[in-house]
Amino acid sequence: MESRKFLFCSLDSPLIGDLAWQIRTEGHEVRWYIEAEAERDIADGFVPKSEDWEADVDWADVIVFDDIWVGNEVGTGEIAQELRAAGHAVVGGTPNTDQTENDRGYAMEVLEEHGVNVLPHRVFEDFDEGIDWVRQNPYPYVIKPLGEVQNVKRLLYVGREDDGSDVVDVLKAYKKAWGERMKGFQLQRRVEGVEIAIAAFFNGEQFVEPITFNFEHKKLFPGNIGPSTGEMGTSMFWARRNHLFEETLGKLERWLADEGYVGSIDLNCIVNETGIYPLEFTPRFGYPTIVVQEEGMESSTGEFFYELANGRDPELDVHEGYQICVRICVPPFPFDDDATFDENSRNAAIVFDTDTRDGFHLEDTKNVEGQWRVAGTSGIPLVVTGKGETMEEARRACYQRIDDVTIPNMYYRDDIGERWVQGDGDRLLAWGYLGPA
């Protein structure tokens, strides 16, 4: 296999370090640019760094963007589009695909235009207008902040009261606490069912098979309680195109081709016996989804992304069973508190009771003279993975690995994958969503 040169670009939060490390271990040359100064020690000792990503563009065979944000503004899609137009091989979005994450109203419009069923929803820029609308249209709603503030995951609120009274109370609180930063929000009607995300890689012309079906666990505590986080863990499996894919992402294939999109795209949905209801796009790598996808890739990861960025149909051999990943966290995650992080977590040692590092993936981690340590500021040092022929085997493999790692004050969810075992899998099969297309 020929060695390639990969330039990874994090123009906001650095999240792509494990993929960069994985590709480097396969023998490719890698440089990673991190814009955020406080996060620049992430992956030190694992991945060589770039001091100026723009100066390294001509060096790279492939340029990879890990998010849609450039600081507080959406922008990597525009940069990626310009680089592709200049002849560079790029994994990244476009201005329009970025907008599907930044503007949830626009995302729903794209879905509706392409024949995908969506839940009733409405976008507001004024808190009082939204409060009045809920009072006039009582129903349980989900509050989804728009723009940069949506990265504060704990602000997503799922209404519980049938008359929407709790949504009214939360909007009043948000107006007082977040009125200056939250420029808008979407209210989407809540529906009950199984939450499942369809994720696939796109090469600029078409989807690459197989695709993944994954189950996100966003709440902090087991049992799906506590504040929302970006994600605490994911369970998933690979499959060919099926009914669920064709009724969702499959309907956007022509639109993505017209955009020239290259990379991973994820559509999170609620499904039940009456229909499929998309919730939100992730038009970029998902975190930690890309890590559990790596766990299942049995062909070369670096060669896959080189071929993908060049518009080809890359070979993708994958594990045919089930996979899970679990985020290992330390204080103050999911909150921001520099004093707590400095006192409890900064530079904390990561101690292994095993010689192997299989299944242990970097998030905010660095290597100091052979000692893995907590890096960055977010409090998510590791993602641990496991796979098996059944979901229960995958769970067992992952949690056995977690038993072999110690970080002071570490915590994690111990129920990743249980929802599938406890009935979600049976319901999806009974409703016919996982059968052939």
PDB file of N, CA and C in Angstrom, residues 91 155 190 229 240-241 249 262 274 287 296 356 371 386 401 419 429:
ATOM      1  N   VAL A  91     -12.004  15.699   2.242  1.00  0.00           N
ATOM      2  CA  VAL A  91     -13.132  15.146   2.974  1.00  0.00           C
ATOM      3  C   VAL A  91     -13.753  16.305   3.744  1.00  0.00           C
ATOM      4  N   LEU A 155     -28.643  22.074  26.390  1.00  0.00           N
ATOM      5  CA  LEU A 155     -29.764  22.971  26.128  1.00  0.00           C
ATOM      6  C   LEU A 155     -30.884  22.296  25.341  1.00  0.00           C
ATOM      7  N   ARG A 190     -42.843  16.270  19.687  1.00  0.00           N
ATOM      8  CA  ARG A 190     -42.246  15.036  20.205  1.00  0.00           C
ATOM      9  C   ARG A 190     -43.068  13.834  19.768  1.00  0.00           C
ATOM     10  N   THR A 229     -25.662  15.348  26.743  1.00  0.00           N
ATOM     11  CA  THR A 229     -24.262  15.544  26.374  1.00  0.00           C
ATOM     12  C   THR A 229     -24.169  15.429  24.856  1.00  0.00           C
ATOM     13  N   ARG A 240     -26.349  -3.478   4.337  1.00  0.00           N
ATOM     14  CA  ARG A 240     -26.562  -2.949   2.989  1.00  0.00           C
ATOM     15  C   ARG A 240     -27.803  -2.054   2.985  1.00  0.00           C
ATOM     16  N   ARG A 241     -28.062  -1.427   1.849  1.00  0.00           N
ATOM     17  CA  ARG A 241     -29.247  -0.580   1.724  1.00  0.00           C
ATOM     18  C   ARG A 241     -30.503  -1.383   2.098  1.00  0.00           C
ATOM     19  N   LEU A 249     -31.881   8.714   4.060  1.00  0.00           N
ATOM     20  CA  LEU A 249     -30.698   9.202   3.354  1.00  0.00           C
ATOM     21  C   LEU A 249     -30.726   8.855   1.871  1.00  0.00           C
ATOM     22  N   VAL A 262     -18.478  15.185   0.278  1.00  0.00           N
ATOM     23  CA  VAL A 262     -17.564  14.062   0.498  1.00  0.00           C
ATOM     24  C   VAL A 262     -17.380  13.876   2.003  1.00  0.00           C
ATOM     25  N   THR A 274     -45.969   3.584  12.818  1.00  0.00           N
ATOM     26  CA  THR A 274     -46.696   4.426  11.863  1.00  0.00           C
ATOM     27  C   THR A 274     -45.790   5.162  10.885  1.00  0.00           C
ATOM     28  N   TYR A 287     -19.159  12.085  16.512  1.00  0.00           N
ATOM     29  CA  TYR A 287     -18.249  11.759  17.607  1.00  0.00           C
ATOM     30  C   TYR A 287     -19.065  11.292  18.803  1.00  0.00           C
ATOM     31  N   GLY A 296     -15.036  -1.229  13.406  1.00  0.00           N
ATOM     32  CA  GLY A 296     -15.604  -2.226  12.517  1.00  0.00           C
ATOM     33  C   GLY A 296     -14.965  -2.298  11.149  1.00  0.00           C
ATOM     34  N   THR A 356      -1.984  -4.543  25.907  1.00  0.00           N
ATOM     35  CA  THR A 356      -2.558  -4.182  24.612  1.00  0.00           C
ATOM     36  C   THR A 356      -3.293  -2.847  24.697  1.00  0.00           C
ATOM     37  N   GLN A 371       3.596   7.652  28.840  1.00  0.00           N
ATOM     38  CA  GLN A 371       2.468   7.680  29.774  1.00  0.00           C
ATOM     39  C   GLN A 371       1.296   8.426  29.133  1.00  0.00           C
ATOM     40  N   GLY A 386     -15.824  -2.221  21.610  1.00  0.00           N
ATOM     41  CA  GLY A 386     -15.896  -3.680  21.633  1.00  0.00           C
ATOM     42  C   GLY A 386     -16.807  -4.152  20.518  1.00  0.00           C
ATOM     43  N   ARG A 401     -12.786  -4.387  28.607  1.00  0.00           N
ATOM     44  CA  ARG A 401     -11.672  -3.466  28.362  1.00  0.00           C
ATOM     45  C   ARG A 401     -11.700  -2.290  29.330  1.00  0.00           C
ATOM     46  N   ARG A 419     -30.461  -1.072  25.119  1.00  0.00           N
ATOM     47  CA  ARG A 419     -31.766  -0.811  24.504  1.00  0.00           C
ATOM     48  C   ARG A 419     -32.051  -1.786  23.363  1.00  0.00           C
ATOM     49  N   LEU A 429     -37.319  -4.748  13.686  1.00  0.00           N
ATOM     50  CA  LEU A 429     -37.532  -5.876  12.771  1.00  0.00           C
ATOM     51  C   LEU A 429     -39.028  -6.119  12.558  1.00  0.00           C
TER      52      LEU A 429
END
